[in-house]
PDB file of C-alpha atoms in Angstrom:
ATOM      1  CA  UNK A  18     -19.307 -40.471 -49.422  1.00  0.00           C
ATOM      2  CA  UNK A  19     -20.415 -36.871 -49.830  1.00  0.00           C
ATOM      3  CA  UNK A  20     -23.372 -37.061 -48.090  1.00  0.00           C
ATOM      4  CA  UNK A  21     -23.740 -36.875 -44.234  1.00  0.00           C
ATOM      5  CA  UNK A  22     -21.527 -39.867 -43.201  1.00  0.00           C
ATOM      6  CA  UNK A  23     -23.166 -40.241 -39.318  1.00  0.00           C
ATOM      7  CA  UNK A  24     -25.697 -42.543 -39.124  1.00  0.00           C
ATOM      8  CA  UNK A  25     -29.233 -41.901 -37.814  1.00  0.00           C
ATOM      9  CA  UNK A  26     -32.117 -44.423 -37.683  1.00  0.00           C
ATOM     10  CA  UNK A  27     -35.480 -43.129 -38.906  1.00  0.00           C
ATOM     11  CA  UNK A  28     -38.323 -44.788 -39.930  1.00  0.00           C
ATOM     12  CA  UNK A  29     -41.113 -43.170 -42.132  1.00  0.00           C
ATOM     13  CA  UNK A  30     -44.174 -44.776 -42.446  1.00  0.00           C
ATOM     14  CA  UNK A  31     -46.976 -43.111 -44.143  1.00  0.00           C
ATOM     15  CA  UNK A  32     -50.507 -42.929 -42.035  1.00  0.00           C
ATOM     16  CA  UNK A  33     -53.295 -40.032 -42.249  1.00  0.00           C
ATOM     17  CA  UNK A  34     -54.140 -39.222 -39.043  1.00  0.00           C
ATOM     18  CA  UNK A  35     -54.392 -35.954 -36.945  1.00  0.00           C
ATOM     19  CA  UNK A  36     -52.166 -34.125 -34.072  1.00  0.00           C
ATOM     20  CA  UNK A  37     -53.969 -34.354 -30.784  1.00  0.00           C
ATOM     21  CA  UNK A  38     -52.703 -32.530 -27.657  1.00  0.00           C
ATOM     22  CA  UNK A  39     -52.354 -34.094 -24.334  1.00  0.00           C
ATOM     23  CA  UNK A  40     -53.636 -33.584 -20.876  1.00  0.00           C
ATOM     24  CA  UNK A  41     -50.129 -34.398 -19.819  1.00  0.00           C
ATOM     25  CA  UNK A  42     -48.541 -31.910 -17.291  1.00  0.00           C
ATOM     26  CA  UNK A  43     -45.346 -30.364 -17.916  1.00  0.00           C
ATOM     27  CA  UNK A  44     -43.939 -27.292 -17.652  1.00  0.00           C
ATOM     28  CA  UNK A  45     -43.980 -24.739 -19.999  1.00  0.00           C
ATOM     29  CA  UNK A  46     -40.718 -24.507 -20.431  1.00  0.00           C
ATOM     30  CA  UNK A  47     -37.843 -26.808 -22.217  1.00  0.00           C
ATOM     31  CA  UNK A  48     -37.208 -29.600 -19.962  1.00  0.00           C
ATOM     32  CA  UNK A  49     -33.982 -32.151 -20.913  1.00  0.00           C
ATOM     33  CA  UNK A  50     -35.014 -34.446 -22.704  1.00  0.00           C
ATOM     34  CA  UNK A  51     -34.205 -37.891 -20.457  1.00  0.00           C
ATOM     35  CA  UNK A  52     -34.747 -40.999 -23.122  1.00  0.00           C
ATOM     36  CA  UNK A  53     -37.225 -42.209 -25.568  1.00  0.00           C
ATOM     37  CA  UNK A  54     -38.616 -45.727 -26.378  1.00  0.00           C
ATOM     38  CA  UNK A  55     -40.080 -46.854 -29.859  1.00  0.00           C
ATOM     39  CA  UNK A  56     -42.384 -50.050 -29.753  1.00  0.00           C
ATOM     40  CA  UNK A  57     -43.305 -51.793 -33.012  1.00  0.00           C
ATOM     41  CA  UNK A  58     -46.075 -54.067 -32.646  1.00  0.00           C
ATOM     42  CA  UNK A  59     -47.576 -56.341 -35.590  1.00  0.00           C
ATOM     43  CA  UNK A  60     -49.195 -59.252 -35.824  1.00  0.00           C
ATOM     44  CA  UNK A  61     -50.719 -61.300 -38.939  1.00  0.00           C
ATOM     45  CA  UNK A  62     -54.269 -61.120 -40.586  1.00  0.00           C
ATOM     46  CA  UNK A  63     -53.662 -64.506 -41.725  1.00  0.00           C
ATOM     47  CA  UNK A  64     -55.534 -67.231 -39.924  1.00  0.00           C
ATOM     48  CA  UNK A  65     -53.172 -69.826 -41.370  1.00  0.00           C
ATOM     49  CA  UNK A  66     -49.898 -67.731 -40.836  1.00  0.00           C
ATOM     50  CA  UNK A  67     -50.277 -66.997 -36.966  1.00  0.00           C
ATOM     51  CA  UNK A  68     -47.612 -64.288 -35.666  1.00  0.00           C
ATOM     52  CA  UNK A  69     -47.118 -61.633 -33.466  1.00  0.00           C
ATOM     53  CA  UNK A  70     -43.756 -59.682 -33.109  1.00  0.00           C
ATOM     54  CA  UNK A  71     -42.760 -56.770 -30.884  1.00  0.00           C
ATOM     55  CA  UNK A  72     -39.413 -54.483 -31.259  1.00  0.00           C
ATOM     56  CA  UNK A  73     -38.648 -52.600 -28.595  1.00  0.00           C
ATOM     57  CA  UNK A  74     -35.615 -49.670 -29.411  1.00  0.00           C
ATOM     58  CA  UNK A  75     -34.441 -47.540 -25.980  1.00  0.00           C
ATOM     59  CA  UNK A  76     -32.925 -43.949 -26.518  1.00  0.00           C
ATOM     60  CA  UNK A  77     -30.680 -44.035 -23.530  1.00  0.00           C
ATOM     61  CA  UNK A  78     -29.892 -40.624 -22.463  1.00  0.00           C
ATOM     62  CA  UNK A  79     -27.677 -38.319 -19.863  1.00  0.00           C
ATOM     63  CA  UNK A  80     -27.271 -35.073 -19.462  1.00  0.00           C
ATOM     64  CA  UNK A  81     -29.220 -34.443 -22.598  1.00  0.00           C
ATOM     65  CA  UNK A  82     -26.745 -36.573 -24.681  1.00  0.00           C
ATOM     66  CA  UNK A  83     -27.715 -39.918 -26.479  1.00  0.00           C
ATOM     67  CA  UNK A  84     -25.658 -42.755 -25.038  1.00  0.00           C
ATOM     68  CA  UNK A  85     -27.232 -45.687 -26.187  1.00  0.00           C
ATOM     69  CA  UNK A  86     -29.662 -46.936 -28.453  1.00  0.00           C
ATOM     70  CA  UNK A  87     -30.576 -50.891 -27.505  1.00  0.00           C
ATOM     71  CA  UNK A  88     -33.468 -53.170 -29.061  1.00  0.00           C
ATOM     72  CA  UNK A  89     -34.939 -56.149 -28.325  1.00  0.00           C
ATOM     73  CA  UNK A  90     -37.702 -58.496 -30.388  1.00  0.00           C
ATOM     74  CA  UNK A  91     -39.968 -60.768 -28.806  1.00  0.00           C
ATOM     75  CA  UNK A  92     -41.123 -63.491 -31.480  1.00  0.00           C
ATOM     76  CA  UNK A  93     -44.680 -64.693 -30.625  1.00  0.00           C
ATOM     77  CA  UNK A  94     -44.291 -63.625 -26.898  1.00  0.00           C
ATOM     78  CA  UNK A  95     -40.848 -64.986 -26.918  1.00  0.00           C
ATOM     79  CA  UNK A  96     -37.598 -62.803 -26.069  1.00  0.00           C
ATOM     80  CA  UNK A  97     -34.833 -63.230 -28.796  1.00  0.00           C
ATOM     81  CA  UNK A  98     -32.356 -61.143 -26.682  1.00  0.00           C
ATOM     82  CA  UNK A  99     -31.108 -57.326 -26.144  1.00  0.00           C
ATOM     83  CA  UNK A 100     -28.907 -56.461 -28.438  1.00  0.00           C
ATOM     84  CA  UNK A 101     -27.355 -53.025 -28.394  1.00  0.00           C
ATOM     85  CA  UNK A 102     -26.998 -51.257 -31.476  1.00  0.00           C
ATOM     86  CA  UNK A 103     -25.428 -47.668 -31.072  1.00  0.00           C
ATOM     87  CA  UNK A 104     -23.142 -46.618 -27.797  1.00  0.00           C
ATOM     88  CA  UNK A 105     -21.318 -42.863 -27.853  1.00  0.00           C
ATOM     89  CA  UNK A 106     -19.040 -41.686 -25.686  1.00  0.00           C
ATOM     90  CA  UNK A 107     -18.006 -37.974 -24.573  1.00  0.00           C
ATOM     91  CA  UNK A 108     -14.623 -36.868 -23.125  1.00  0.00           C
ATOM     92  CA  UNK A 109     -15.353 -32.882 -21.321  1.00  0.00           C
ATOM     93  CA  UNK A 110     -18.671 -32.805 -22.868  1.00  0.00           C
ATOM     94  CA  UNK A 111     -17.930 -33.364 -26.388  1.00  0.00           C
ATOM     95  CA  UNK A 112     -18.360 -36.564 -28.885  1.00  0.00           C
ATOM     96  CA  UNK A 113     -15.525 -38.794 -29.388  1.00  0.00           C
ATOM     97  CA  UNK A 114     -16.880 -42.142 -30.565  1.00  0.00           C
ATOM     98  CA  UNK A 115     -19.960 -43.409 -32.423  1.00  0.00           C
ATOM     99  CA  UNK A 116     -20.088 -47.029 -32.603  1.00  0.00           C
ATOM    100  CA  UNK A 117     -22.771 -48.831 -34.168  1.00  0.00           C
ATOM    101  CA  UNK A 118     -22.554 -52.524 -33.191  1.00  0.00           C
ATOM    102  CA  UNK A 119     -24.598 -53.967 -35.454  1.00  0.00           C
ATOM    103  CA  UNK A 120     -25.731 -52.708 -39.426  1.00  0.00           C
ATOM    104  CA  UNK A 121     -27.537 -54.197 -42.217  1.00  0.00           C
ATOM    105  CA  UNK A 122     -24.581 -56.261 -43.331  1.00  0.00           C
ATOM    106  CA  UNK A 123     -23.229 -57.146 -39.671  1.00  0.00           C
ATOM    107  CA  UNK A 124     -20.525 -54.983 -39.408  1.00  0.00           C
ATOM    108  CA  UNK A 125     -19.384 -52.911 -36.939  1.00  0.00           C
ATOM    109  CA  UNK A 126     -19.564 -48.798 -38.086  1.00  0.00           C
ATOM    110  CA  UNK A 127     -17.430 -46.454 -35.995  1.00  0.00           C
ATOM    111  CA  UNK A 128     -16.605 -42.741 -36.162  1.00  0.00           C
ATOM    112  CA  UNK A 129     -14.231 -41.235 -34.179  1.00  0.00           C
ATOM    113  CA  UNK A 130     -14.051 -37.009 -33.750  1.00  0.00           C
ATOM    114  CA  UNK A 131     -11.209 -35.053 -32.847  1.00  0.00           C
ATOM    115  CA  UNK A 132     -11.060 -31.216 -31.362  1.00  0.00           C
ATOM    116  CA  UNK A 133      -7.846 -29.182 -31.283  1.00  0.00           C
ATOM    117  CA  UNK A 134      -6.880 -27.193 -27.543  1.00  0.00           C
ATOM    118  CA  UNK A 135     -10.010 -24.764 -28.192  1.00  0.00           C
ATOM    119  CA  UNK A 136     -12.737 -27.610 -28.571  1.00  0.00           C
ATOM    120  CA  UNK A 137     -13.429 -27.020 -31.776  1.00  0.00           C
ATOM    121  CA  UNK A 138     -13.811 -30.157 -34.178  1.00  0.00           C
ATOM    122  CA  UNK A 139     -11.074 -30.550 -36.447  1.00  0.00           C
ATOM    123  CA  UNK A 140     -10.969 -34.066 -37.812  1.00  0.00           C
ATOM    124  CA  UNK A 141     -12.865 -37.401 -37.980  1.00  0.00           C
ATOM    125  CA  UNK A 142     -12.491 -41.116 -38.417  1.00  0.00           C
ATOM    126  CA  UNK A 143     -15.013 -43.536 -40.165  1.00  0.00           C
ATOM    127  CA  UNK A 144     -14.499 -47.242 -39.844  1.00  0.00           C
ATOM    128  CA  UNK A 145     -16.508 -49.437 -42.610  1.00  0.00           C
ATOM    129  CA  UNK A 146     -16.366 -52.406 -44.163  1.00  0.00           C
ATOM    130  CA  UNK A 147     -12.733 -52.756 -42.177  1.00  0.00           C
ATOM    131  CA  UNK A 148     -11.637 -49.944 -44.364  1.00  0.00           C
ATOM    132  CA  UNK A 149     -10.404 -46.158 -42.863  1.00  0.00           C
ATOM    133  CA  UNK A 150     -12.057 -42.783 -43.861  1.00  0.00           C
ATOM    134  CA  UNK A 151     -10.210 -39.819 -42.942  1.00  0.00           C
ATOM    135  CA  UNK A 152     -11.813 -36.170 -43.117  1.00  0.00           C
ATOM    136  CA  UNK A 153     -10.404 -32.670 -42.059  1.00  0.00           C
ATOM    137  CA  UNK A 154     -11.989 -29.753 -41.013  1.00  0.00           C
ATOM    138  CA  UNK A 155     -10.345 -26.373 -41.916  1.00  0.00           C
ATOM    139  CA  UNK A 156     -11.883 -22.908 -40.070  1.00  0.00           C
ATOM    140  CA  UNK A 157     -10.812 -20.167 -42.598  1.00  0.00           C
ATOM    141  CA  UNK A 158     -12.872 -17.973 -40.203  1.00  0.00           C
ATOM    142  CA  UNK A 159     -15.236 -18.476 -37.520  1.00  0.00           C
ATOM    143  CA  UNK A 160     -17.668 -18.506 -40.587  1.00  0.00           C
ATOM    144  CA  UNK A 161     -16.316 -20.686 -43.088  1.00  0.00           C
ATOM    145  CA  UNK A 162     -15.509 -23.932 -43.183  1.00  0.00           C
ATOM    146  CA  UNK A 163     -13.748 -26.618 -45.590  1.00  0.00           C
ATOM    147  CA  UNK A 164     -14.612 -30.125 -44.997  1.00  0.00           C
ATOM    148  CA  UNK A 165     -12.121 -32.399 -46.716  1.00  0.00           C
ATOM    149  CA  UNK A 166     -12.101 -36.215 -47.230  1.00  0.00           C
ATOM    150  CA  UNK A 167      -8.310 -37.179 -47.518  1.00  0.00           C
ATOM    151  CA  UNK A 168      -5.813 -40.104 -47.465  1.00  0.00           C
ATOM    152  CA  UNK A 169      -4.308 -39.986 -44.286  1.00  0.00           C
ATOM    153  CA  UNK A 170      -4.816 -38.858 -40.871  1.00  0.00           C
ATOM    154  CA  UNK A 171      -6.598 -35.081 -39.992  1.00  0.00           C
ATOM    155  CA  UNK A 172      -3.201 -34.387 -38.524  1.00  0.00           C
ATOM    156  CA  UNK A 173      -0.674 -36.216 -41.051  1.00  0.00           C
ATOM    157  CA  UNK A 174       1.016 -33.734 -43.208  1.00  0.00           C
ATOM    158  CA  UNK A 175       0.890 -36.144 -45.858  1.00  0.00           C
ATOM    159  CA  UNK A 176      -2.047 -36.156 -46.386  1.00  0.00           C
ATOM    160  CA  UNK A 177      -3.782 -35.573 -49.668  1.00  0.00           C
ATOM    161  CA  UNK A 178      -7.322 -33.794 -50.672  1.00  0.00           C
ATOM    162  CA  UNK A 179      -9.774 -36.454 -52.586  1.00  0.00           C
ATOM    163  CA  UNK A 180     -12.445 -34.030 -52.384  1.00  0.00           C
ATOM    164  CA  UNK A 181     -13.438 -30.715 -50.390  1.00  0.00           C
ATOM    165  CA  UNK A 182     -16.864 -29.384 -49.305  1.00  0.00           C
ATOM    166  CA  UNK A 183     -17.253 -25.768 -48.535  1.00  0.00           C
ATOM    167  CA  UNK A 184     -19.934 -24.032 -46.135  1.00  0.00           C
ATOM    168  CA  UNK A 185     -20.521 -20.545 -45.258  1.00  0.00           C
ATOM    169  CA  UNK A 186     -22.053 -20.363 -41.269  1.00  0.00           C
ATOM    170  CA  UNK A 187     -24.216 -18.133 -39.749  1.00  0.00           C
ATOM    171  CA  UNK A 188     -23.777 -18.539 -36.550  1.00  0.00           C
ATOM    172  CA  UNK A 189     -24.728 -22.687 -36.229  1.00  0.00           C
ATOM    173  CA  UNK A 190     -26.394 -22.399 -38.897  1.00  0.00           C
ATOM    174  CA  UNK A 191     -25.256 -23.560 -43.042  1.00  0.00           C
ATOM    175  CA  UNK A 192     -26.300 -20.731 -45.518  1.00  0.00           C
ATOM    176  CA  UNK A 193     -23.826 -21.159 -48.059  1.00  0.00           C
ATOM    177  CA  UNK A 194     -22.534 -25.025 -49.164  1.00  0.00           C
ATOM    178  CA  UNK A 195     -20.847 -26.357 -52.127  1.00  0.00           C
ATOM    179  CA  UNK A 196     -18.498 -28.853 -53.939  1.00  0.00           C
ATOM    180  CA  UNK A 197     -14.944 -27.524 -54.725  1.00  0.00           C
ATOM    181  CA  UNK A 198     -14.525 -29.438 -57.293  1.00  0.00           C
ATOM    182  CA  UNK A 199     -10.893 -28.018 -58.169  1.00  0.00           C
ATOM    183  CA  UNK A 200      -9.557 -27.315 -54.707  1.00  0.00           C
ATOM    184  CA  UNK A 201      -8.833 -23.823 -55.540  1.00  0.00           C
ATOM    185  CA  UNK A 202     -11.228 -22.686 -52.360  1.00  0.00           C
ATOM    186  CA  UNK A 203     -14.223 -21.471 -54.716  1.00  0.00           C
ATOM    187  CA  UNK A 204     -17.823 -23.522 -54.781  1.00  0.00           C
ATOM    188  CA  UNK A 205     -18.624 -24.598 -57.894  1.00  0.00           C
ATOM    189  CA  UNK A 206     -22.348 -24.763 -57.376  1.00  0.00           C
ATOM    190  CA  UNK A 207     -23.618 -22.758 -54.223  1.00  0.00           C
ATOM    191  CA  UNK A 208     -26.624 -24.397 -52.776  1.00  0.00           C
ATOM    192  CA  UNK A 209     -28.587 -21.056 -50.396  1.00  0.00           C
ATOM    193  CA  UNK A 210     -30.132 -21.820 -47.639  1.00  0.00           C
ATOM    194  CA  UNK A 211     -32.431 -19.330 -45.342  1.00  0.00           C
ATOM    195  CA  UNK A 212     -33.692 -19.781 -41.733  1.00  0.00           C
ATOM    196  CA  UNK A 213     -36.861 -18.608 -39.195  1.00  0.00           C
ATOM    197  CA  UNK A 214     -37.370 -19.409 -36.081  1.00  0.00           C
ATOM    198  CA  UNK A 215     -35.015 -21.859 -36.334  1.00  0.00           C
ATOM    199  CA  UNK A 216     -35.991 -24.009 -39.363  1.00  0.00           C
ATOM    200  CA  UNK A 217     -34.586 -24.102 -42.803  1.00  0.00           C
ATOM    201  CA  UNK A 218     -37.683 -22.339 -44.757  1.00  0.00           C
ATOM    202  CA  UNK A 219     -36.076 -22.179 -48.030  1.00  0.00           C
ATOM    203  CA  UNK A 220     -33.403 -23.726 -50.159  1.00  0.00           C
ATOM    204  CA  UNK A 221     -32.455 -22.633 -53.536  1.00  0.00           C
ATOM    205  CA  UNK A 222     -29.693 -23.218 -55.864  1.00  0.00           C
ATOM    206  CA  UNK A 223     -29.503 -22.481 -59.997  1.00  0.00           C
ATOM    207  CA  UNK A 224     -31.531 -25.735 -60.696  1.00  0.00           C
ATOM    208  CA  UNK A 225     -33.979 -26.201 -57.866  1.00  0.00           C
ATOM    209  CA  UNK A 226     -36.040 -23.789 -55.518  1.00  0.00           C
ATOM    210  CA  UNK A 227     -37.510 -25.403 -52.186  1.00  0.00           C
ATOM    211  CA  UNK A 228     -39.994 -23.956 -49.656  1.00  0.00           C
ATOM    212  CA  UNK A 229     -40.452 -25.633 -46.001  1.00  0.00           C
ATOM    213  CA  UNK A 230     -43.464 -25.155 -44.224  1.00  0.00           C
ATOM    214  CA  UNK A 231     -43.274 -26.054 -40.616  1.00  0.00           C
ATOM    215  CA  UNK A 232     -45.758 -26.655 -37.915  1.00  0.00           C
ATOM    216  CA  UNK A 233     -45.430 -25.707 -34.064  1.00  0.00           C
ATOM    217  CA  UNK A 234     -44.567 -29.088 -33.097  1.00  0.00           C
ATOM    218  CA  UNK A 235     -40.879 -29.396 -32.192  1.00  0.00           C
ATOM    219  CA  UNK A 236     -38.560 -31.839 -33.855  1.00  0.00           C
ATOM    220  CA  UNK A 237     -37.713 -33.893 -30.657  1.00  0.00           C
ATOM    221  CA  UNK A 238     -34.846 -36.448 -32.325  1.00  0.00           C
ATOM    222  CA  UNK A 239     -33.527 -33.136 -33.889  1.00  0.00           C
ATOM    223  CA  UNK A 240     -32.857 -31.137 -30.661  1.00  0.00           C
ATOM    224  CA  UNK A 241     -31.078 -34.596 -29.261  1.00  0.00           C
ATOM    225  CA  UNK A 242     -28.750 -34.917 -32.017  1.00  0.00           C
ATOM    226  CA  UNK A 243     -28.070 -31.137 -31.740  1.00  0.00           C
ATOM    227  CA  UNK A 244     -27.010 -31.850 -28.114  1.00  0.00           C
ATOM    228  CA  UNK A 245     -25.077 -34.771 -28.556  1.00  0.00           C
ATOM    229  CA  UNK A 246     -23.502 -33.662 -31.682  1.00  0.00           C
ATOM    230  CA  UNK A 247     -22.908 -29.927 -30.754  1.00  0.00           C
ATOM    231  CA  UNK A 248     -25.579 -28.220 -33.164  1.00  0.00           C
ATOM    232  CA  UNK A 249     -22.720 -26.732 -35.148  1.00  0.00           C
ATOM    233  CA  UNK A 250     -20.003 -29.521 -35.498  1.00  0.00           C
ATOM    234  CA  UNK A 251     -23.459 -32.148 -36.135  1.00  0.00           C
ATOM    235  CA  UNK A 252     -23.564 -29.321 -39.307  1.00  0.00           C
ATOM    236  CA  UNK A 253     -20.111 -29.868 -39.868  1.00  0.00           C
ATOM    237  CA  UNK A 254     -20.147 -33.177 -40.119  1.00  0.00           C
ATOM    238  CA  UNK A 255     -22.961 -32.905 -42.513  1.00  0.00           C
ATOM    239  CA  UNK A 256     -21.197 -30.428 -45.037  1.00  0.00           C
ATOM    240  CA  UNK A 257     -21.735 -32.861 -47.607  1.00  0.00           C
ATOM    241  CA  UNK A 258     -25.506 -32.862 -47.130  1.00  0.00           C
ATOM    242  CA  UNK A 259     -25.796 -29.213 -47.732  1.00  0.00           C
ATOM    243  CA  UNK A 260     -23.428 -29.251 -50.899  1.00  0.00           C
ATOM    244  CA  UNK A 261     -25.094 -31.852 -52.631  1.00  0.00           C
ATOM    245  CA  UNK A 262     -26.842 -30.823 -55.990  1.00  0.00           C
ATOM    246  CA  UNK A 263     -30.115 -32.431 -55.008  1.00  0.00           C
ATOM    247  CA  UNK A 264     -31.611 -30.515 -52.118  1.00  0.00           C
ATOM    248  CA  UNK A 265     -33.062 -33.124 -49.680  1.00  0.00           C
ATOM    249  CA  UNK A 266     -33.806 -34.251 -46.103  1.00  0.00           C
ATOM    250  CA  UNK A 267     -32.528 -30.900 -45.078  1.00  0.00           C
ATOM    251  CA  UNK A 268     -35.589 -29.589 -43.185  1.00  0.00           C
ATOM    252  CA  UNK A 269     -34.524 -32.879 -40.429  1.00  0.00           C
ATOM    253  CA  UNK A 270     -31.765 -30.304 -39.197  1.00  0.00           C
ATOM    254  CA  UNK A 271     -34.476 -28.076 -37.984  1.00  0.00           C
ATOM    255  CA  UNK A 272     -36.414 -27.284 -34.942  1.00  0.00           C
ATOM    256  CA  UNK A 273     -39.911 -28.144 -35.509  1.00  0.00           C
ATOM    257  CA  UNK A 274     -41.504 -30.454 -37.379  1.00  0.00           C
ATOM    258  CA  UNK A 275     -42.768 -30.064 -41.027  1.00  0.00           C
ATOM    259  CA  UNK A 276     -46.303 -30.005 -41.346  1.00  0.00           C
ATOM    260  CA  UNK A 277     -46.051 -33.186 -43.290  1.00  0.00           C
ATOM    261  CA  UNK A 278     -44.595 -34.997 -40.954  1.00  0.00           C
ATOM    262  CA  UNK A 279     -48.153 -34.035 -38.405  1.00  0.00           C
ATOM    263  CA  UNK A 280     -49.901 -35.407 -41.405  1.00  0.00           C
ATOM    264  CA  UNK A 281     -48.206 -38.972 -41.399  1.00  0.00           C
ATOM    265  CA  UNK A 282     -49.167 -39.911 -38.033  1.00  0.00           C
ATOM    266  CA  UNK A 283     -50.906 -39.091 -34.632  1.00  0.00           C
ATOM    267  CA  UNK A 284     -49.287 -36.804 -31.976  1.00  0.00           C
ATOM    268  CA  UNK A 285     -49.625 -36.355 -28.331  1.00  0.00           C
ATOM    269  CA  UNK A 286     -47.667 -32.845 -27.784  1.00  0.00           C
ATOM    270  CA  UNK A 287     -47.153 -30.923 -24.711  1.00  0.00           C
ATOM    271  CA  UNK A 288     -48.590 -27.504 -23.764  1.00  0.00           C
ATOM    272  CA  UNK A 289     -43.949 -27.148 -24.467  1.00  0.00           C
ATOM    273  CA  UNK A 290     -44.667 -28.339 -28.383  1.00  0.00           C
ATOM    274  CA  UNK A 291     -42.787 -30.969 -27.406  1.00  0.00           C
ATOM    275  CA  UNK A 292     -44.142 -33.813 -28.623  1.00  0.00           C
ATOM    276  CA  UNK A 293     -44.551 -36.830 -25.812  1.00  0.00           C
ATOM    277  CA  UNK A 294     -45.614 -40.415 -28.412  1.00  0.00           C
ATOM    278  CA  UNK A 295     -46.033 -40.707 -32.025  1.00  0.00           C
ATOM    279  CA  UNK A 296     -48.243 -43.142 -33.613  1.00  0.00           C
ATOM    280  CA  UNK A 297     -47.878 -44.818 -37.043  1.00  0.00           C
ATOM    281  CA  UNK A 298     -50.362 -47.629 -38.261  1.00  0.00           C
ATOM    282  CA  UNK A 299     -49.825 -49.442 -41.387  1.00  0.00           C
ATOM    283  CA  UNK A 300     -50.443 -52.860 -43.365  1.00  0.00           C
ATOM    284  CA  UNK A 301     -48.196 -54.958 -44.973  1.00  0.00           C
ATOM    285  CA  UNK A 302     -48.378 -58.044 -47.037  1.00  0.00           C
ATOM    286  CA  UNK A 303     -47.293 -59.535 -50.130  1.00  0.00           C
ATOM    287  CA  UNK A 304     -44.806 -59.247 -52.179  1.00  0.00           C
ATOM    288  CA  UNK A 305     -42.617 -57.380 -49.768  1.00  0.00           C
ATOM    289  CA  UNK A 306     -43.418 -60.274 -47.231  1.00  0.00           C
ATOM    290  CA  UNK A 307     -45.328 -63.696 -47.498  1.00  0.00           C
ATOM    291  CA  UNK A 308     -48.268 -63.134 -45.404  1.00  0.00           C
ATOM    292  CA  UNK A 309     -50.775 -60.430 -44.601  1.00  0.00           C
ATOM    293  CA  UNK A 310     -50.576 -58.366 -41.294  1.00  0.00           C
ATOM    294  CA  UNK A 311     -50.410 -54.870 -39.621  1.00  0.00           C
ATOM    295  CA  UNK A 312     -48.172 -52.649 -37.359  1.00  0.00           C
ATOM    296  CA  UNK A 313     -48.518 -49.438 -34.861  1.00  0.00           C
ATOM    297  CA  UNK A 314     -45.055 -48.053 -34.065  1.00  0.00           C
ATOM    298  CA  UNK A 315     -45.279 -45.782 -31.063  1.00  0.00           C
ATOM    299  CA  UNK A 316     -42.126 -43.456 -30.470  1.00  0.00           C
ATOM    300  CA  UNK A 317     -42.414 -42.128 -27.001  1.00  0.00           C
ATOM    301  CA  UNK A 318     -39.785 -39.667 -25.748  1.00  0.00           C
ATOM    302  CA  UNK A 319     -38.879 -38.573 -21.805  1.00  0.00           C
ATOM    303  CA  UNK A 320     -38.309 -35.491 -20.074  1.00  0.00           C
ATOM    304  CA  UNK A 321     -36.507 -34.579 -16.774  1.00  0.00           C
TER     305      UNK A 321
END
């Protein structure tokens, strides 16, 4: 797996609508983000298919870090249960274990991070499918950074390359990323990358240039991953996003939201730019499912 290998749960759903600001008080100021909730609500246009379903998805947070993400769907009124589908846990502030209880195919997922005496992350572990993953992280400098996938252990000298990504850092941030393909500690495609304000603006490599226009609006999930994570190791960890040929979903690692994104649904922001609920409405029907019906997700997010 090249690509980022930590799981994140988003769901785009395509709606014209416009940003409207709040009345809301808060200050102007960050404040910690404390939670969030998404509700999905839909319900069928079929008068001889009657149903109604709700999902409700909790963002349980502390300290600004995600510790649990829980759901529960209520069929026609009725509760089918809470299930919980992510927990993390920290050790001296920083990430040890991701666990996803419950994917697509009913497995359990779980990564496990490791830091050496100065905190910095130097290995992983990804469990899937009841096989092991094992990647390394190698600092040649505070500003460069191998990630390796290998057989064994981060800390078993045994352990063989299968493949190595290479970034260049400024500061937290990727501007330099690429495969070495040959393990001889040279990228054999450089992928560019260039930053304001802190959002990736534009992305360029020998086959592809890419321009990012952002709004004022900040990127809410983005700065609670960046906590949890630690915003540089969460880049870390996503070497092989960077390095991949085909620049994409990179502008989700930045602070504010694109100006697409306030295009695709209905904001309530804060006189902060953070954002308090997002709306998306949509219809569905046939042949993706048997009967006619519609949906508004709300994604509501709390502050301390």
């Amino acid at each position: 797996m090249r690509k980022c290998f930590f799981l994140i749960l988003v769901v785009l759903i395509n709606s014209c609508e416009s940003v409207e600001n709040n009345s809301f008080a808060i200050q102007s100021n960050y404040s910690e983000i404390s939670g969030y909730k998404v509700t999905i609500n839909s319900q069928s246009t079929d008068a001889n298919y009657p149903y109604t379903g709700e999902t409700i998805i909790n963002g349980v947070v502390q300290n600004g870090k995600l510790l649990e993400i829980n759901n529960e769907f209520l069929l026609n009124g009725v509760s089918q249960g809470l299930n919980i589908n992510s927990s993390l846990d920290y050790q001296d502030g920083l990430l040890v274990s991701y666990l996803d209880h419950l994917t697509y195919d009913s497995t359990s997922r779980v990564r496990k991070f490791y830091y050496d005496e100065n905190s910095k992350l130097v290995g992983s572990k990804l469990l899937v499918y009841g096989e092991e993953h094992y990647y390394r992280f190698n600092y040649l400098s505070e500003n460069v950074v191998y990630f390796e996938k290998i057989t064994l252990p981060y800390n078993d000298s045994n352990a063989q390359i299968i493949y190595r990504n290479i970034a260049v850092f400024d500061g937290d941030d990727i501007i330099q990323a690429g495969n070495d393909i040959n393990l001889d500690g040279v990228m054999d495609q450089i992928n560019n990358f260039q930053y304001s304000n802190g959002d990736l603006v534009l992305a360029y490599n020998d086959n592809e240039t890419l321009m990012f226009n952002y709004s004022n609006v900040m990127n809410n999930m983005n700065i609670l991953l960046d906590n949890s994570y630690g915003k540089k190791n969460k880049r870390i960890i996503c070497i092989g996003s960077f390095s991949y040929s085909v620049l994409t979903n990179l502008p989700y690692f930045s602070n504010h939201l694109l100006e697409a994104d306030l295009a695709s649904a209905t904001y309530e922001v804060y006189p902060s730019t953070f954002f308090h609920t997002k709306t998306v409405s949509q219809t569905f029907g046939p042949p993706s499912i048997s009967f006619n019906g519609t949906s508004v997700e709300t994604t509501e997010f709390f502050f301390n």
